Amino acid sequence: MSEYRGYTGASLTFLKESKVKIGDSVKITEDLTYTGIIMPRYENTDDNHIAIKLKSGYNIGIEIKKIKKIELISSEKIEKKSTSEVKSDSTLPKILLLSTGGTIASKIDYRTGAVTPALSAEDLSAAVPELAEIANIDASVLFSEYSENLEPEHWKKIAEKLDSYAKSDYKGIVVAHGTDTMQYSAAFLSFALAGYPVPIVLVGSQRSSDRPSSDAALNLISAVRFVVESNTQGVFVVMHHNESDDLAVAHLGTRVRKNHTSKRSAFQTIGNDPAFLIFDKKIEQNLKTDFFKQREYNPKLNFDKHVALVKYHPGYNPKIIDFLIKSGYKAIIFEGTGLGHVGKTMYEYVKKANENGLFMGMTSQCIDGRVGMNVYESGRDLLELGIIPLSDMIPETALVKAMWALGNSTNAEEMKNLMIQNIASEFSD
Amino acid sequence: MSEYRGYTGASLTFLKESKVKIGDSVKITEDLTYTGIIMPRYENTDDNHIAIKLKSGYNIGIEIKKIKKIELISSEKIEKKSTSEVKSDSTLPKILLLSTGGTIASKIDYRTGAVTPALSAEDLSAAVPELAEIANIDASVLFSEYSENLEPEHWKKIAEKLDSYAKSDYKGIVVAHGTDTMQYSAAFLSFALAGYPVPIVLVGSQRSSDRPSSDAALNLISAVRFVVESNTQGVFVVMHHNESDDLAVAHLGTRVRKNHTSKRSAFQTIGNDPAFLIFDKKIEQNLKTDFFKQREYNPKLNFDKHVALVKYHPGYNPKIIDFLIKSGYKAIIFEGTGLGHVGKTMYEYVKKANENGLFMGMTSQCIDGRVGMNVYESGRDLLELGIIPLSDMIPETALVKAMWALGNSTNAEEMKNLMIQNIASEFSD
């Protein structure tokens, strides 16, 4: 790590002139006095601030113009830690740990206090020594991104990488992933890799491993145990079940949603219990359902981003629909109100979208429950205008599925058939 | 009701020539045979179908071209039922029941099986005789719309009507409302009528009163009891708490969300328990909080619809932001991922929106939990780009509040101050 990583212009000059660098403990006096460690900065930031990690663990930005005094308290030499050696036991099953980034793949450097997003998968498995007793872990870094920055192009890269191991002797694959958009990636992999011969688990953490309440270790151990012990197939998300440290669960990749911004139990299966309970001593299948409706492995790795997710609300401007049509969108997933409605003000443009050949699917912003477009006249009107009800598919999954279905079909009929077919439990029984 | 209400063109001709009308029991033969009652149709429907209510309670549309035979089973004379007389007891408190439409204000005509959306408030109180023992009810119909068709203009009409009763001797006001967008209306009224002297309750039903599982009666009785007995102020939503018929609850109007498409317990307070529990014998305050932070009644009834709710997801096209800027939008409420993020692909247009003076507020698509934009670098980047974190305000409430704040302020600073001020418990303590 560079001594001034991320600092440019005025802030870089300031640090150099003050003879302090990243990792140094400093005392800064402006209107208030702060003691903390100078942190690296990341792209897209200005050069007017320096970042300090306080003892509380919080990072703050301080405007350099306001700094009256900066004093060096202690300075640490920055060196690359050598990769830990991982034990290998040939009697254990072999799994792959693929890292894509996120909090779980972040290393806290205890000297600098910085969260480094580029923790290698080797480091990850070395950081949790229990893993070596469960499986022989091959580790690989695909990329290192916080998941809010992932795009469908990243989904495809992950899918291609996993596809390349479809005939390997891995008992399962664990994908370390940021939690922000984990459910979107899980949905894509569920469709793209339907019928994959071994279980694929996405795992993340809500709190980085330097916090006493971190969920990283339990989640990772549970994910590895799940792919080794569950004897299942399909794409799952493994995370904490509750705020205690004794139970992790596996959610179906198409039915999971991040329902809390910060809790360790943020991830929930919508409309049902989680698919598997991962206890300390055993793994219990909780849902009596075949996860992958499609049994044969027949990867379909493409996507087409021309899909909009339209959350309807009072005052929604129907001209946005017109803009989508004119911008070449090919599908719209509505998050309608209640049983799957949009207001009458939308009808004209819904009709136009239909005439222009856009696929339109209806989900509900209620998130839980099924759309039911035959109950009220307004639902029936929308059916007549060409909107396809998507039962209890959750809106985000429907969005991802539409991108996937568009990318892997050659005409509207084929795309629609993919949308209404139950491929990976995106529709509950 | 007209004998042919809603039928036009070919379908009207078909009914007349077949000598059958709305309300008649008929047997229809096409590929299959159906027995049911001819239903009225509503606007925006074609003239190729007739609507039949089957014995199962379901309505279906049958294409007239496919009908081989239609036989009259029995015919009922349609007559307007006289308005029931409502008892008056001068020792009881006086309340107003204002009807805006929705399932709760729908009358099932047991002869036709049709759901008539124009049930008067008198009819509503007459339909539930228990109400006359709780209060003297004045009833008024403001409009009759299913709530998916309500617009901010309707919110304002409701608010103006309520404002006109601010100095009346009503002990409270109950607003019958469709459930689809009830939370949006409740949020608007919470802001527009902050400090209103008596409680205002929105009440709806998930299942119309002809179904054995209807929640209409309990919800209505609970709403009336609540405004009479609770001795509180503010805007609430009163609905079933669970699937049993023994407990209704009152949710804060700014913290409530419809979280299930069909369950009677669809409405939930986000991030907390409901404000009040409405037991059979008593009403219990459940949250120890002042609901209305603003105590003085100072109505602000305007709105400005130039607000977009942008739910970010991988593959979101940032040019939609550009379209919003060019279309004269004045505010964007983001439903970000996790703690309140959008991907790096958005930064350029977020910056542009900021430069163009748009207010940008951040909420989370997780719905539960608070945004925390200081935890990760990406959150801090967005703060620097001018996005205002909105703590745990739920996205739909933030959208409504932004429309309201824009409509009742004269400049950006004033609007922003309204947004970050806690007016009606839209921020939890």
XYZ file of C-alpha atoms in Angstrom, chain A residues 39-46 49 51 58-61 103 115 145-152 155 180-181 183-184 205-208 211 257-263 305 307-309 311-317 319-320 323-324 327 329 335 337-345 347 364-371 374-381 384 395-396 399 403, chain B residues 39-46 49 51 58-61 103 115 145-152 155 180-181 183-184 205-208 211 257-263 305 307-309 311-317 319-320 323-324 327 329 335 337-345 347 364-371 374-381 384 395-396 399 403:
180
model
C -6.645 6.447 6.398
C -6.195 5.830 2.698
C -8.711 7.460 0.383
C -10.472 5.980 -2.593
C -11.343 7.190 -6.031
C -13.940 9.836 -6.771
C -12.999 11.894 -3.773
C -11.871 15.474 -3.649
C -10.102 16.445 2.990
C -9.693 10.813 6.300
C -15.727 5.709 12.817
C -14.029 7.368 9.907
C -14.391 11.086 9.443
C -13.243 13.498 6.787
C -17.120 -6.386 3.570
C -10.636 -1.491 5.488
C -15.640 -4.541 -5.561
C -18.145 -3.390 -3.019
C -21.341 -4.816 -4.381
C -23.130 -1.500 -4.885
C -20.718 -1.077 -7.799
C -21.473 -4.409 -9.432
C -23.183 -4.394 -12.798
C -24.753 -7.196 -14.862
C -22.724 -11.180 -12.817
C -25.706 -4.621 -0.954
C -26.608 -6.366 -4.195
C -29.631 -10.906 -3.889
C -29.399 -9.601 -7.459
C -20.906 -10.057 6.127
C -22.799 -7.106 7.505
C -20.032 -6.003 9.855
C -16.366 -6.057 9.090
C -15.865 -5.277 15.078
C -33.977 -10.160 0.131
C -31.847 -7.839 2.226
C -34.506 -6.457 4.544
C -32.432 -4.458 7.011
C -29.629 -2.008 6.429
C -27.345 -3.150 9.240
C -28.570 -6.137 11.247
C -29.826 -4.600 -19.582
C -35.123 -3.700 -18.482
C -36.598 -1.088 -16.138
C -37.993 -1.628 -12.657
C -42.197 1.266 -8.764
C -45.595 2.837 -9.177
C -46.834 5.461 -6.723
C -49.404 8.273 -6.661
C -48.043 11.064 -8.800
C -45.896 8.762 -10.921
C -45.186 10.499 -14.213
C -43.995 9.996 -19.427
C -41.135 8.077 -17.840
C -38.917 7.739 -22.223
C -38.161 4.062 -21.611
C -34.716 4.673 -25.148
C -36.064 -0.638 -23.383
C -43.734 -2.913 -8.710
C -49.533 -1.397 -5.557
C -51.401 -4.090 -3.632
C -52.418 -7.060 -5.739
C -50.618 -5.602 -8.765
C -52.064 -2.297 -9.879
C -50.976 0.948 -11.425
C -53.218 3.995 -11.646
C -55.407 4.875 -14.617
C -53.038 7.688 -15.554
C -52.927 3.144 -19.058
C -46.014 -5.998 -5.987
C -44.286 -3.364 -3.904
C -45.830 -5.135 -0.894
C -42.967 -7.602 -1.527
C -44.782 -10.413 0.299
C -47.815 -12.207 -1.124
C -48.919 -12.880 -4.683
C -50.207 -10.484 -7.278
C -58.382 -10.885 -11.452
C -59.799 -9.560 -8.205
C -60.483 -5.955 -9.153
C -61.519 -4.343 -12.400
C -58.263 -2.364 -12.512
C -56.210 -5.560 -12.473
C -58.274 -6.999 -15.308
C -57.819 -3.804 -17.293
C -56.041 -6.648 -21.160
C -39.523 -7.558 -7.785
C -35.713 -7.621 -7.778
C -35.904 -7.594 -12.852
C -32.506 -9.171 -18.103
C -71.754 -8.108 -13.634
C -71.441 -4.427 -14.448
C -68.268 -3.347 -16.233
C -66.103 -0.367 -15.549
C -64.350 2.142 -17.686
C -61.316 1.388 -19.843
C -62.616 -1.992 -20.852
C -63.265 -3.285 -24.311
C -66.365 -9.413 -23.242
C -68.232 -10.182 -17.005
C -64.570 -15.109 -8.841
C -65.333 -12.844 -11.718
C -64.380 -13.912 -15.199
C -64.591 -12.243 -18.584
C -62.822 -2.173 -0.802
C -68.798 -4.947 -5.902
C -62.019 5.622 -6.030
C -59.988 2.512 -5.635
C -56.805 3.849 -4.151
C -54.510 2.747 -6.984
C -56.146 5.587 -8.906
C -55.544 8.258 -6.300
C -53.172 11.093 -7.133
C -51.618 13.821 -4.999
C -54.581 13.790 -1.075
C -53.293 0.020 -2.191
C -51.987 3.523 -1.553
C -49.776 4.576 3.317
C -49.042 7.368 0.831
C -60.210 -3.619 4.259
C -58.280 -6.294 2.466
C -61.281 -8.466 1.716
C -64.693 -7.235 0.721
C -66.320 -12.914 2.039
C -46.316 0.018 4.991
C -48.498 -2.482 3.185
C -46.238 -5.527 3.327
C -48.471 -8.248 1.940
C -50.720 -8.268 -1.100
C -53.683 -10.064 0.456
C -53.365 -10.884 4.160
C -45.329 16.378 -7.961
C -40.314 14.255 -7.251
C -39.018 10.897 -8.487
C -38.497 7.746 -6.452
C -34.852 2.485 -6.814
C -31.248 1.741 -7.670
C -30.200 -1.685 -8.907
C -27.316 -3.196 -10.881
C -27.779 -2.154 -14.484
C -29.743 0.990 -13.595
C -29.462 3.395 -16.497
C -29.575 8.511 -18.166
C -32.953 8.215 -16.457
C -34.212 12.643 -18.187
C -35.594 13.650 -14.779
C -38.082 17.117 -17.337
C -37.920 17.391 -11.586
C -33.974 3.839 -2.654
C -28.829 -0.453 -1.662
C -27.817 -1.433 1.872
C -26.810 1.507 4.024
C -27.702 3.953 1.240
C -25.585 3.459 -1.847
C -25.847 3.765 -5.571
C -23.200 2.458 -7.950
C -20.316 4.503 -9.349
C -22.006 4.592 -12.755
C -22.015 9.578 -9.879
C -32.793 2.230 1.610
C -34.539 -0.447 -0.412
C -33.949 -2.710 2.593
C -36.913 -0.750 4.007
C -35.969 -1.600 7.596
C -32.985 -0.037 9.360
C -31.265 3.294 8.970
C -29.111 4.559 6.130
C -20.408 7.340 6.761
C -19.515 3.679 7.011
C -18.149 3.049 3.523
C -16.246 5.226 1.126
C -19.080 5.026 -1.404
C -21.528 6.507 1.074
C -19.120 9.353 1.816
C -18.680 9.973 -1.886
C -19.975 14.848 -1.052
C -38.919 5.405 1.004
C -42.600 5.969 0.239
C -41.319 10.554 -1.560
C -43.712 16.426 -2.693
